[in-house]
Amino acid sequence: MSKWSKYHQEKGSTMANLVKYAAHLLIVTAIFFHPASFAKQAAVAMPDSYSSDTARAILEQGGNAVDAAIAAQFVLAVTLPEAGNIGGGGFMLIQKDGKGDFIDYRETAPAAAHRDMYLDDKGDVIDNMSVYGIHASGVPGSVAGMWLAHQKHGSLEWKTLLEPAVKLAEQGFIVHPKLAASIERYIARMAKKSVNINFADYFAEAKANKVFKQPELAATLKRIRDQGKAGFYEGETAKIIATFMKQHGGIITEQDLKAYEAKSRTPIKGNWRGYEVLTSPPPSSGGIAILQWLKMYDLAKPKEKLEHNSTTYVHILAEVGKRVFADRAEYLGDPDFYEVPKTALLADDYLSNRASTIRPDAISTTENIKPGLHESEQTTHFSILDKWGNAVANTTTINLSFGSGVVVSGAGFILNDEMDDFSAKPGVMNVFGAIGGKANEIQPHKRMLSSMTPTILLQDNKVKMVTGSPGGTTIISSVYESILNAVEFDMTAEQVVDSPRFHHQLWPKNVIRYHTGLEPKVVKALEKMGYTLDERHFGDMHVIINKDGKLDAASEASGRGKAMVF
Ligand code: DON
C-alpha cells in the first residue's frame, strides 16, 4: 500500500483533512524541489559491513557526513585491523555547506628521528627497518584528526560517535573469512621472515565466522570516548605507549604524543572538463598528481575518443605517469618543511610543454624523464554523502597491511609503519617503488609524503562524485582512472570500481601493473611496444556518484566493502 492511500484510509475525507492533505502535499513538494535537497538521498561506500552499517545508522540518527565518517573511522580500527586504525593517520576531505576542508591527520616523525636513521655504517638502507617492528612508526594522527573534524564540523556528541566502536571491541565482532585468511597469511609470512613483532599474540585467535573481542582496545577507545583527544595523547594511553616504546627500543615519547597536531588545510581545487576537482594537498602527492594526470591526458590524447583500456589509452596514461612520478620524487614533501611548487606544477604552460613529448606509439626512455620544473598495501578509504549534500572522502592508513605488526601491549592497537613513506636515502625505492630526495627526507616532526588522494568532484558547487582508494602509489592511478571512468566513459558506480585498472610510475622501468580483465590483445600489444606487464590487483575503491540528483554507490567486488543508497 502506498503512503498516500494509507493516509486516505487512516484520515478519512472530511474537509479539514483535505486541507491538511493539501498543506502536506505543498510541504513535500517544496522539500522535494528545494535545490539543496536533491531527493534527500544519502549514500555510503565503505570497506566493510560494520563501518557501512554504522555510518548509515549515524546518518539516520540525524548526524551529518562528518559525524558518520568519525564513527566509521573508529569502527574500522576494530573490525578492519589491516588498515583501519587509531595507531596510524590519514586525510579527510570534506565538502560541507558548500565549502571544502581538508583534515590532515598524517603521522609525523618523532623528535628523535633523523635523516639517516635507517642507514647502516656504510650508508646503505637497512632492510625492513622502516617497514616492520618498533622503529617503523610515526606518531599517530588519527585520533587528533577525528577530534579536529568533530570540533569543526560535527553535530552529534563525540561520545555517541565512539560508542559503536567501543561496543564492537568489547562485545566482539564476527570475523570475515577474508580477514581471517589475511591474518593467517600475515602471521606465516612474518614467522618466515623472522620479524620481531607481537602481532600474533593479539590476532592469532581471530578465526573466520567467530566472535573476536579486543578488551585492551575497548579500554583505550573508552578513554578516547570519555576524554576526547587527551584520552589518547595524554594520561594513561600516552604513558602506555611511551613505556612500551622504551621497553622495546622505540623512540616515540610522551612529548611526541602531546606535541602532535592535526591540521586543517585548504584543499587543492582544479578545473577539468567543466568540473571542479576538489582534492588532497601536500603532504599528499595525490591531488597534484591526479590533476597533472587528467590534464596531461587531455593534452596528449588524439582528437578522437579512445576506447576504454585500449592499448593507446593505457600507453598514453603510462607516459603521463612517468612525468607525474618524476615530479613527485623531486618536488613533493611536507609543505610545513619544504616549499612545494604547487602552482608551477599545475600551470597550463608547464603541463602542455611536458605533455608535448608524449608519442602515441612509442615509449619514452625512463632515464630521460626528469623532474620538469626549471628552477627557480594497506590503507582503507570510504565515501559518504549525507541528505544535505555534504560529502566526506576519507583515506586512512597504517601503511602496509597490519602496519608495523606491532601492537601496543596494554592499549591493544596496531602501530603504523609510515616512516617508510619518507625517502630513507635519495634515489632508493621504498616498498611502493617510490623514490625521493630532499623534499621528503626525514626530519623531526615532519610528515612523510603520501599518495592518499581522497577526492570530490563538484559541478556548480554540488557534489557529483566522491572517490578514493588504498594502494600506496597506485592510489593515484585508481583515483584518476575512476574519474575518467565516470566522466569520459559514463560508467555506473559499480562499473567504475570494478573495471580493470592499470598503473605506471616511472620506476621500475617501463613496468605497467594491471588488473586481471585487461584484454589479452592489449596486454600483448603493450608488451610489443616494450612494456613489461605485471598482473597484480591493487586498490579497493569506494565510490559515490550523483547523477542528475540520483545517487549511485559501489564498493569494489574484490574487497569486503558494502555500499548503500538510502
Ligand atoms: O600514504 C601512503 O601513500 C601510503 N602509506 C599508503 C599505503 C597504502 O595505501 C597501502 N595499501 N594498500
mmCIF file of C-alpha atoms in Angstrom, residues 83-253:
data_model
loop_
_atom_site.group_PDB
_atom_site.id
_atom_site.type_symbol
_atom_site.label_atom_id
_atom_site.label_comp_id
_atom_site.label_asym_id
_atom_site.label_seq_id
_atom_site.Cartn_x
_atom_site.Cartn_y
_atom_site.Cartn_z
ATOM 1 C CA ALA A 83 44.201 -0.729 7.777
ATOM 2 C CA GLY A 84 41.533 0.807 9.987
ATOM 3 C CA ASN A 85 43.280 2.401 12.896
ATOM 4 C CA ILE A 86 43.858 4.673 15.790
ATOM 5 C CA GLY A 87 47.613 3.979 15.520
ATOM 6 C CA GLY A 88 48.024 5.495 12.049
ATOM 7 C CA GLY A 89 46.929 8.543 10.131
ATOM 8 C CA GLY A 90 45.166 9.775 7.034
ATOM 9 C CA PHE A 91 43.360 12.521 5.221
ATOM 10 C CA MET A 92 39.706 13.538 5.405
ATOM 11 C CA LEU A 93 38.433 15.659 2.532
ATOM 12 C CA ILE A 94 35.169 17.393 3.336
ATOM 13 C CA GLN A 95 32.685 19.386 1.265
ATOM 14 C CA LYS A 96 30.203 20.822 3.740
ATOM 15 C CA ASP A 97 27.677 23.618 3.440
ATOM 16 C CA GLY A 98 29.178 24.458 0.080
ATOM 17 C CA LYS A 99 32.766 24.752 1.337
ATOM 18 C CA GLY A 100 35.783 22.480 1.169
ATOM 19 C CA ASP A 101 38.058 21.482 4.061
ATOM 20 C CA PHE A 102 40.934 19.037 4.369
ATOM 21 C CA ILE A 103 41.802 17.469 7.699
ATOM 22 C CA ASP A 104 45.427 16.345 7.581
ATOM 23 C CA TYR A 105 45.999 13.749 10.283
ATOM 24 C CA ARG A 106 49.128 12.261 8.749
ATOM 25 C CA GLU A 107 51.676 10.797 11.174
ATOM 26 C CA THR A 108 54.831 12.784 11.995
ATOM 27 C CA ALA A 109 58.424 11.727 12.574
ATOM 28 C CA PRO A 110 59.237 11.541 16.303
ATOM 29 C CA ALA A 111 61.535 14.234 17.741
ATOM 30 C CA ALA A 112 64.445 11.783 17.902
ATOM 31 C CA ALA A 113 64.138 10.814 14.229
ATOM 32 C CA HIS A 114 66.892 11.934 11.851
ATOM 33 C CA ARG A 115 67.704 11.789 8.166
ATOM 34 C CA ASP A 116 69.931 8.725 8.238
ATOM 35 C CA MET A 117 68.141 6.693 10.881
ATOM 36 C CA TYR A 118 67.515 3.752 8.536
ATOM 37 C CA LEU A 119 71.079 3.593 7.135
ATOM 38 C CA ASP A 120 73.880 1.280 8.276
ATOM 39 C CA ASP A 121 77.538 2.276 8.797
ATOM 40 C CA LYS A 122 78.186 2.006 5.087
ATOM 41 C CA GLY A 123 75.283 4.306 4.302
ATOM 42 C CA ASP A 124 73.055 1.545 2.917
ATOM 43 C CA VAL A 125 69.381 1.263 3.790
ATOM 44 C CA ILE A 126 68.831 -1.424 6.463
ATOM 45 C CA ASP A 127 66.324 -3.963 5.135
ATOM 46 C CA ASN A 128 62.847 -3.797 6.649
ATOM 47 C CA MET A 129 63.761 -1.403 9.467
ATOM 48 C CA SER A 130 61.268 1.253 8.328
ATOM 49 C CA VAL A 131 58.673 -1.379 7.465
ATOM 50 C CA TYR A 132 58.282 -3.804 10.404
ATOM 51 C CA GLY A 133 58.811 -3.576 14.137
ATOM 52 C CA ILE A 134 59.247 -0.883 16.735
ATOM 53 C CA HIS A 135 61.317 1.557 14.609
ATOM 54 C CA ALA A 136 58.835 1.801 11.743
ATOM 55 C CA SER A 137 56.189 4.023 13.289
ATOM 56 C CA GLY A 138 55.450 7.706 13.036
ATOM 57 C CA VAL A 139 53.497 9.496 15.774
ATOM 58 C CA PRO A 140 49.850 8.512 15.161
ATOM 59 C CA GLY A 141 47.450 11.208 13.932
ATOM 60 C CA SER A 142 44.046 9.525 13.623
ATOM 61 C CA VAL A 143 42.518 10.431 16.988
ATOM 62 C CA ALA A 144 43.620 14.079 16.695
ATOM 63 C CA GLY A 145 42.233 14.151 13.148
ATOM 64 C CA MET A 146 38.819 12.869 14.190
ATOM 65 C CA TRP A 147 38.793 15.304 17.122
ATOM 66 C CA LEU A 148 39.555 18.278 14.858
ATOM 67 C CA ALA A 149 36.977 17.150 12.267
ATOM 68 C CA HIS A 150 34.413 16.874 15.060
ATOM 69 C CA GLN A 151 35.228 20.276 16.535
ATOM 70 C CA LYS A 152 34.934 21.972 13.156
ATOM 71 C CA HIS A 153 32.091 20.039 11.547
ATOM 72 C CA GLY A 154 30.471 17.547 13.903
ATOM 73 C CA SER A 155 26.854 17.815 15.018
ATOM 74 C CA LEU A 156 26.258 14.767 17.224
ATOM 75 C CA GLU A 157 28.053 14.264 20.535
ATOM 76 C CA TRP A 158 31.603 12.884 20.428
ATOM 77 C CA LYS A 159 30.609 10.083 22.818
ATOM 78 C CA THR A 160 27.796 8.954 20.534
ATOM 79 C CA LEU A 161 30.316 8.593 17.704
ATOM 80 C CA LEU A 162 32.689 6.445 19.771
ATOM 81 C CA GLU A 163 30.049 4.113 21.155
ATOM 82 C CA PRO A 164 29.721 1.745 18.151
ATOM 83 C CA ALA A 165 33.484 1.081 18.145
ATOM 84 C CA VAL A 166 33.624 0.569 21.907
ATOM 85 C CA LYS A 167 30.808 -1.962 21.650
ATOM 86 C CA LEU A 168 32.419 -3.901 18.796
ATOM 87 C CA ALA A 169 35.756 -4.057 20.619
ATOM 88 C CA GLU A 170 34.226 -5.008 23.961
ATOM 89 C CA GLN A 171 31.485 -7.418 22.867
ATOM 90 C CA GLY A 172 33.340 -8.598 19.777
ATOM 91 C CA PHE A 173 32.544 -8.759 16.080
ATOM 92 C CA ILE A 174 32.240 -11.655 13.672
ATOM 93 C CA VAL A 175 35.457 -12.126 11.742
ATOM 94 C CA HIS A 176 35.014 -12.068 7.955
ATOM 95 C CA PRO A 177 36.677 -15.079 6.277
ATOM 96 C CA LYS A 178 38.802 -12.702 4.150
ATOM 97 C CA LEU A 179 40.133 -11.063 7.330
ATOM 98 C CA ALA A 180 40.840 -14.432 8.968
ATOM 99 C CA ALA A 181 42.717 -15.546 5.866
ATOM 100 C CA SER A 182 44.862 -12.406 5.713
ATOM 101 C CA ILE A 183 45.708 -12.682 9.415
ATOM 102 C CA GLU A 184 46.793 -16.285 8.907
ATOM 103 C CA ARG A 185 48.892 -15.442 5.844
ATOM 104 C CA TYR A 186 50.490 -12.480 7.607
ATOM 105 C CA ILE A 187 51.466 -14.493 10.687
ATOM 106 C CA ALA A 188 53.033 -17.187 8.499
ATOM 107 C CA ARG A 189 54.916 -14.629 6.372
ATOM 108 C CA MET A 190 56.286 -12.752 9.381
ATOM 109 C CA ALA A 191 57.418 -16.021 11.014
ATOM 110 C CA LYS A 192 59.222 -16.953 7.811
ATOM 111 C CA LYS A 193 60.993 -13.586 7.737
ATOM 112 C CA SER A 194 61.780 -13.902 11.497
ATOM 113 C CA VAL A 195 60.448 -10.392 12.092
ATOM 114 C CA ASN A 196 60.318 -9.474 15.779
ATOM 115 C CA ILE A 197 56.715 -8.377 16.327
ATOM 116 C CA ASN A 198 53.906 -9.278 18.728
ATOM 117 C CA PHE A 199 51.049 -9.282 16.196
ATOM 118 C CA ALA A 200 50.244 -12.998 16.614
ATOM 119 C CA ASP A 201 49.810 -12.631 20.410
ATOM 120 C CA TYR A 202 46.822 -10.400 19.683
ATOM 121 C CA PHE A 203 45.340 -11.644 16.439
ATOM 122 C CA ALA A 204 46.036 -15.396 16.133
ATOM 123 C CA GLU A 205 42.686 -16.030 17.853
ATOM 124 C CA ALA A 206 40.650 -14.189 15.196
ATOM 125 C CA LYS A 207 39.022 -17.044 13.279
ATOM 126 C CA ALA A 208 36.602 -16.975 10.354
ATOM 127 C CA ASN A 209 32.935 -16.500 11.330
ATOM 128 C CA LYS A 210 33.770 -16.485 15.048
ATOM 129 C CA VAL A 211 33.334 -13.631 17.527
ATOM 130 C CA PHE A 212 36.586 -11.786 18.252
ATOM 131 C CA LYS A 213 36.878 -9.460 21.259
ATOM 132 C CA GLN A 214 39.606 -6.860 21.916
ATOM 133 C CA PRO A 215 39.401 -5.831 25.592
ATOM 134 C CA GLU A 216 42.567 -3.685 25.680
ATOM 135 C CA LEU A 217 41.456 -1.810 22.587
ATOM 136 C CA ALA A 218 37.997 -1.361 24.132
ATOM 137 C CA ALA A 219 39.582 0.254 27.211
ATOM 138 C CA THR A 220 41.648 2.607 25.008
ATOM 139 C CA LEU A 221 38.562 3.541 22.986
ATOM 140 C CA LYS A 222 36.679 4.249 26.223
ATOM 141 C CA ARG A 223 39.416 6.674 27.320
ATOM 142 C CA ILE A 224 39.108 8.394 23.930
ATOM 143 C CA ARG A 225 35.317 8.409 24.266
ATOM 144 C CA ASP A 226 35.438 9.955 27.735
ATOM 145 C CA GLN A 227 38.433 12.314 27.465
ATOM 146 C CA GLY A 228 38.461 13.145 23.758
ATOM 147 C CA LYS A 229 41.831 13.755 22.132
ATOM 148 C CA ALA A 230 43.558 13.761 25.542
ATOM 149 C CA GLY A 231 42.371 10.184 26.055
ATOM 150 C CA PHE A 232 44.999 9.157 23.514
ATOM 151 C CA TYR A 233 47.742 11.814 23.513
ATOM 152 C CA GLU A 234 47.951 12.347 27.264
ATOM 153 C CA GLY A 235 47.383 10.444 30.501
ATOM 154 C CA GLU A 236 47.156 6.683 30.638
ATOM 155 C CA THR A 237 47.218 5.858 26.912
ATOM 156 C CA ALA A 238 50.215 8.129 26.266
ATOM 157 C CA LYS A 239 52.032 6.554 29.238
ATOM 158 C CA ILE A 240 51.336 3.032 27.991
ATOM 159 C CA ILE A 241 52.643 3.894 24.513
ATOM 160 C CA ALA A 242 55.793 5.655 25.752
ATOM 161 C CA THR A 243 56.626 2.900 28.262
ATOM 162 C CA PHE A 244 56.108 0.238 25.589
ATOM 163 C CA MET A 245 58.398 2.158 23.220
ATOM 164 C CA LYS A 246 61.121 2.474 25.833
ATOM 165 C CA GLN A 247 60.954 -1.215 26.734
ATOM 166 C CA HIS A 248 61.495 -2.243 23.112
ATOM 167 C CA GLY A 249 63.974 0.395 21.964
ATOM 168 C CA GLY A 250 61.486 2.613 20.099
ATOM 169 C CA ILE A 251 61.716 6.407 20.026
ATOM 170 C CA ILE A 252 58.162 7.764 20.368
ATOM 171 C CA THR A 253 57.841 9.642 23.681
#
